[in-house]
Coordinates of N, CA and C in Angstrom, one line a residue:
M1 N 1.1 -4.7 27.5 CA 0.9 -5.1 26.2 C 1.2 -3.9 25.3
P2 N 1.9 -4.1 24.2 CA 2.3 -3.0 23.3 C 1.1 -2.3 22.7
A3 N 1.2 -1.1 22.3 CA 0.2 -0.3 21.7 C -0.1 -0.8 20.3
S4 N -1.3 -0.5 19.8 CA -1.6 -0.8 18.4 C -0.7 0.0 17.5
V5 N -0.4 -0.6 16.3 CA 0.6 0.0 15.4 C -0.2 0.8 14.4
G6 N 0.2 2.1 14.2 CA -0.4 2.9 13.1 C 0.7 3.7 12.4
S7 N 0.4 4.2 11.3 CA 1.4 5.0 10.5 C 2.0 6.2 11.3
E8 N 1.2 6.7 12.2 CA 1.6 7.8 13.0 C 2.4 7.4 14.3
D9 N 2.5 6.2 14.5 CA 3.1 5.7 15.8 C 4.6 5.8 15.7
A10 N 5.2 6.8 16.4 CA 6.6 7.1 16.4 C 7.4 6.0 17.1
E11 N 6.8 5.2 17.9 CA 7.5 4.1 18.5 C 7.7 2.9 17.6
V12 N 7.0 2.8 16.5 CA 7.1 1.6 15.7 C 8.6 1.3 15.2
P13 N 9.3 2.3 14.7 CA 10.7 1.9 14.3 C 11.5 1.4 15.5
R14 N 11.4 1.9 16.6 CA 12.1 1.4 17.8 C 11.7 0.1 18.2
R15 N 10.3 -0.2 18.2 CA 9.8 -1.5 18.5 C 10.2 -2.5 17.5
A16 N 10.2 -2.2 16.2 CA 10.5 -3.1 15.2 C 11.9 -3.4 15.1
S17 N 12.8 -2.7 15.8 CA 14.2 -2.9 15.7 C 14.6 -4.1 16.5
A18 N 13.7 -4.7 17.3 CA 14.0 -5.9 18.1 C 15.3 -5.8 18.8
G19 N 15.4 -4.8 19.6 CA 16.6 -4.7 20.5 C 17.9 -4.4 19.7
G20 N 17.8 -3.8 18.6 CA 18.9 -3.4 17.8 C 19.3 -4.4 16.7
R21 N 18.6 -5.5 16.6 CA 19.0 -6.4 15.6 C 18.7 -5.9 14.2
F22 N 17.6 -5.1 14.1 CA 17.2 -4.6 12.8 C 17.4 -3.1 12.7
E23 N 17.9 -2.6 11.6 CA 18.0 -1.2 11.3 C 16.9 -0.9 10.4
I24 N 15.8 -0.2 10.9 CA 14.7 0.2 10.1 C 15.1 1.2 9.1
R25 N 14.9 1.0 7.8 CA 15.2 1.9 6.7 C 14.1 2.7 6.2
R26 N 12.9 2.1 6.0 CA 11.8 2.8 5.5 C 10.5 2.0 5.7
W27 N 9.4 2.7 5.7 CA 8.0 2.1 5.8 C 7.7 1.7 4.4
L28 N 7.2 0.5 4.2 CA 6.8 -0.1 2.9 C 5.3 -0.1 2.7
G29 N 4.5 -0.4 3.8 CA 3.1 -0.5 3.7 C 2.4 -1.0 4.9
A30 N 1.1 -1.0 4.9 CA 0.4 -1.5 6.0 C -0.9 -2.2 5.5
G31 N -1.4 -3.1 6.3 CA -2.6 -3.8 5.9 C -3.3 -4.2 7.2
G32 N -4.2 -5.1 7.1 CA -5.1 -5.6 8.2 C -4.3 -6.2 9.3
N33 N -3.2 -6.9 9.0 CA -2.5 -7.6 10.0 C -1.3 -6.9 10.6
G34 N -0.7 -6.0 9.8 CA 0.5 -5.3 10.3 C 1.1 -4.3 9.4
V35 N 2.2 -3.8 9.8 CA 3.0 -2.8 9.1 C 4.3 -3.4 8.6
V36 N 4.7 -3.1 7.4 CA 5.9 -3.7 6.8 C 6.9 -2.7 6.6
Y37 N 8.2 -3.0 7.0 CA 9.3 -2.1 6.8 C 10.4 -2.7 6.0
E38 N 11.2 -1.9 5.4 CA 12.5 -2.4 4.8 C 13.4 -2.2 6.0
A39 N 14.2 -3.3 6.2 CA 15.1 -3.2 7.4 C 16.4 -4.0 7.0
F40 N 17.5 -3.6 7.7 CA 18.7 -4.3 7.6 C 18.8 -5.2 8.8
D41 N 18.9 -6.5 8.5 CA 19.0 -7.6 9.6 C 20.5 -7.8 9.9
R42 N 21.0 -7.3 11.0 CA 22.4 -7.4 11.4 C 22.8 -8.9 11.6
Q43 N 21.9 -9.7 12.0 CA 22.2 -11.1 12.2 C 22.4 -11.9 10.9
R44 N 21.6 -11.6 9.9 CA 21.7 -12.2 8.6 C 22.6 -11.4 7.6
S45 N 23.0 -10.2 8.0 CA 23.8 -9.3 7.1 C 23.1 -9.1 5.8
A46 N 21.8 -8.9 5.9 CA 21.0 -8.8 4.6 C 19.8 -7.8 4.8
V47 N 19.4 -7.2 3.7 CA 18.2 -6.3 3.8 C 17.0 -7.3 3.7
V48 N 16.0 -7.0 4.5 CA 14.8 -7.9 4.6 C 13.5 -7.0 4.7
A49 N 12.4 -7.7 4.5 CA 11.1 -7.0 4.8 C 10.7 -7.5 6.2
L50 N 10.3 -6.6 7.1 CA 10.0 -6.9 8.4 C 8.6 -6.5 8.7
K51 N 7.7 -7.5 9.0 CA 6.3 -7.2 9.3 C 6.1 -7.3 10.8
L52 N 5.5 -6.2 11.3 CA 5.2 -6.0 12.7 C 3.7 -6.2 12.9
L53 N 3.3 -7.1 13.7 CA 1.9 -7.4 13.9 C 1.2 -6.2 14.5
S54 N 0.1 -5.7 14.0 CA -0.6 -4.5 14.4 C -1.3 -4.7 15.8
R55 N -2.1 -5.7 15.9 CA -2.9 -5.9 17.1 C -2.4 -7.2 17.7
I56 N -2.2 -7.2 19.0 CA -1.8 -8.4 19.7 C -3.0 -8.9 20.5
D57 N -3.8 -9.7 19.9 CA -4.8 -10.4 20.6 C -4.8 -11.9 20.2
A58 N -5.5 -12.8 20.8 CA -5.4 -14.2 20.5 C -5.7 -14.5 19.0
T59 N -6.7 -13.9 18.5 CA -7.1 -14.2 17.1 C -6.0 -13.7 16.1
S60 N -5.5 -12.5 16.3 CA -4.5 -11.9 15.4 C -3.2 -12.7 15.5
L61 N -2.8 -13.0 16.7 CA -1.6 -13.8 16.9 C -1.6 -15.2 16.3
L62 N -2.8 -15.8 16.4 CA -3.0 -17.1 15.7 C -2.9 -17.0 14.2
R63 N -3.5 -16.0 13.7 CA -3.5 -15.7 12.2 C -2.0 -15.4 11.8
F64 N -1.3 -14.7 12.5 CA 0.1 -14.3 12.2 C 1.0 -15.6 12.2
K65 N 0.8 -16.4 13.3 CA 1.6 -17.6 13.4 C 1.2 -18.6 12.3
T66 N -0.1 -18.7 11.9 CA -0.5 -19.6 10.8 C 0.1 -19.1 9.5
E67 N 0.1 -17.8 9.3 CA 0.8 -17.3 8.1 C 2.2 -17.7 8.0
F68 N 2.9 -17.7 9.1 CA 4.3 -18.1 9.1 C 4.4 -19.6 8.8
R69 N 3.6 -20.4 9.6 CA 3.7 -21.9 9.4 C 3.4 -22.3 8.0
T70 N 2.4 -21.6 7.4 CA 1.9 -22.0 6.0 C 3.0 -21.7 5.0
L71 N 3.7 -20.6 5.1 CA 4.7 -20.2 4.1 C 6.1 -20.5 4.4
A72 N 6.5 -20.9 5.6 CA 7.9 -21.1 6.0 C 8.6 -22.2 5.3
D73 N 7.9 -23.3 5.0 CA 8.5 -24.4 4.3 C 8.3 -24.5 2.8
L74 N 7.6 -23.5 2.3 CA 7.4 -23.4 0.9 C 8.5 -22.7 0.1
S75 N 8.9 -23.2 -1.0 CA 9.9 -22.6 -1.8 C 9.4 -22.6 -3.3
H76 N 9.2 -21.4 -3.8 CA 8.8 -21.3 -5.2 C 9.2 -19.9 -5.7
P77 N 9.5 -19.8 -6.9 CA 10.0 -18.5 -7.5 C 8.9 -17.4 -7.3
N78 N 7.6 -17.7 -7.2 CA 6.6 -16.7 -7.1 C 6.1 -16.5 -5.7
L79 N 6.8 -17.0 -4.7 CA 6.5 -16.8 -3.3 C 7.6 -16.2 -2.6
L80 N 7.3 -15.3 -1.6 CA 8.4 -14.7 -0.8 C 9.0 -15.8 0.1
A81 N 10.2 -15.7 0.4 CA 10.9 -16.6 1.4 C 10.6 -16.0 2.8
I82 N 10.0 -16.8 3.6 CA 9.8 -16.4 5.0 C 10.9 -16.9 5.9
H83 N 11.6 -16.0 6.5 CA 12.8 -16.5 7.2 C 12.6 -16.9 8.7
E84 N 11.8 -16.0 9.4 CA 11.7 -16.2 10.8 C 10.5 -15.5 11.4
L85 N 10.0 -16.1 12.5 CA 8.9 -15.5 13.3 C 9.6 -15.3 14.6
L86 N 9.5 -14.0 15.1 CA 10.1 -13.8 16.4 C 9.3 -12.8 17.3
E87 N 9.5 -12.9 18.6 CA 8.8 -12.1 19.5 C 9.9 -11.2 20.2
S88 N 9.7 -9.9 20.4 CA 10.7 -9.1 21.0 C 9.9 -8.0 21.8
G89 N 10.1 -8.1 23.1 CA 9.4 -7.1 24.0 C 7.9 -7.1 23.9
G90 N 7.3 -8.2 23.6 CA 5.9 -8.3 23.5 C 5.4 -8.1 22.1
D91 N 6.2 -7.7 21.2 CA 5.9 -7.5 19.8 C 6.2 -8.7 19.0
W92 N 5.4 -9.0 17.9 CA 5.6 -10.1 17.1 C 6.0 -9.6 15.7
L93 N 7.0 -10.3 15.1 CA 7.6 -9.8 13.8 C 7.8 -11.0 12.9
L94 N 7.6 -10.8 11.6 CA 7.9 -11.8 10.6 C 9.1 -11.2 9.8
V95 N 10.2 -12.0 9.6 CA 11.3 -11.6 8.8 C 11.2 -12.3 7.5
M96 N 11.1 -11.5 6.4 CA 10.8 -12.1 5.1 C 11.8 -11.5 4.1
E97 N 11.9 -12.2 2.9 CA 12.6 -11.7 1.8 C 12.0 -10.4 1.3
L98 N 12.9 -9.5 1.0 CA 12.5 -8.2 0.4 C 12.5 -8.3 -1.1
V99 N 11.3 -8.0 -1.7 CA 11.2 -8.1 -3.1 C 11.0 -6.7 -3.6
D100 N 11.9 -6.3 -4.6 CA 11.8 -5.0 -5.2 C 10.7 -4.9 -6.2
G101 N 9.8 -3.9 -6.1 CA 8.7 -3.8 -7.0 C 7.7 -2.8 -6.5
C102 N 6.5 -3.0 -7.0 CA 5.4 -2.0 -6.6 C 4.3 -2.8 -5.8
D103 N 3.4 -2.0 -5.3 CA 2.3 -2.6 -4.5 C 1.3 -3.2 -5.6
L104 N 0.4 -4.0 -5.1 CA -0.6 -4.6 -5.9 C -1.5 -3.6 -6.7
R105 N -1.9 -2.6 -6.0 CA -2.8 -1.6 -6.6 C -2.1 -0.9 -7.8
T106 N -0.8 -0.6 -7.7 CA 0.0 0.0 -8.7 C 0.1 -1.0 -9.9
F107 N 0.4 -2.2 -9.6 CA 0.5 -3.3 -10.6 C -0.7 -3.4 -11.4
I108 N -1.9 -3.4 -10.7 CA -3.1 -3.7 -11.4 C -3.6 -2.4 -12.2
R109 N -3.4 -1.3 -11.6 CA -3.9 0.0 -12.2 C -2.8 1.0 -12.4
P110 N -1.8 0.8 -13.2 CA -0.7 1.7 -13.3 C -1.1 3.1 -13.8
E111 N -2.2 3.2 -14.5 CA -2.7 4.5 -15.0 C -3.2 5.4 -13.9
A112 N -3.5 4.8 -12.7 CA -4.0 5.6 -11.6 C -2.9 6.3 -10.9
I113 N -1.6 6.0 -11.2 CA -0.5 6.7 -10.5 C -0.4 8.1 -11.1
V114 N -0.4 9.1 -10.3 CA -0.2 10.5 -10.7 C 1.2 10.9 -10.2
T115 N 2.0 11.4 -11.0 CA 3.3 11.9 -10.6 C 3.2 13.4 -10.2
A116 N 4.2 13.9 -9.4 CA 4.2 15.2 -9.0 C 4.2 16.2 -10.2
A117 N 5.0 15.8 -11.2 CA 5.1 16.6 -12.4 C 3.7 16.8 -13.2
E118 N 2.9 15.7 -13.1 CA 1.6 15.8 -13.8 C 0.6 16.7 -13.0
T119 N 0.8 16.9 -11.7 CA -0.1 17.7 -11.0 C 0.2 19.2 -11.0
E120 N 1.4 19.5 -11.5 CA 1.8 21.0 -11.6 C 1.3 21.7 -12.8

C-alpha cells in the first residue's frame, strides 16, 4: 500500500505522474483528503488540477469516490469540472479543471497576506 502523502514526500510527484501520463508542474495545496498539483495531462493535452488521495483506507477511498460521483455530472459556471477518477499503482487521483486564482483564506482575508517587500 502506498505511503501517506505529505508536503515533504519526495515520491509524490513521481506517484502522481500516473506512469508518465501527467507532468507535475507545481504543488497547489493540501487538505484533509489529499494534495493538489498543477499538472499537464498528456492524454488530454491540457493543464489540469490533479488531486492525489492522502490516506488510502476504506473510509477515505469511499469519501474520495463519493466526491467524484457527486461532482462528475454537474455543470455550472461556479463549480470545477471533474474529468476523471483513476487508480495508478495503488494511488487514487482526481483529474479536475484547473482554475486560476487564490486559495479561500486569501480570498476571505486579503489583508493577511504579507509580501516579502513588506517584511524587509
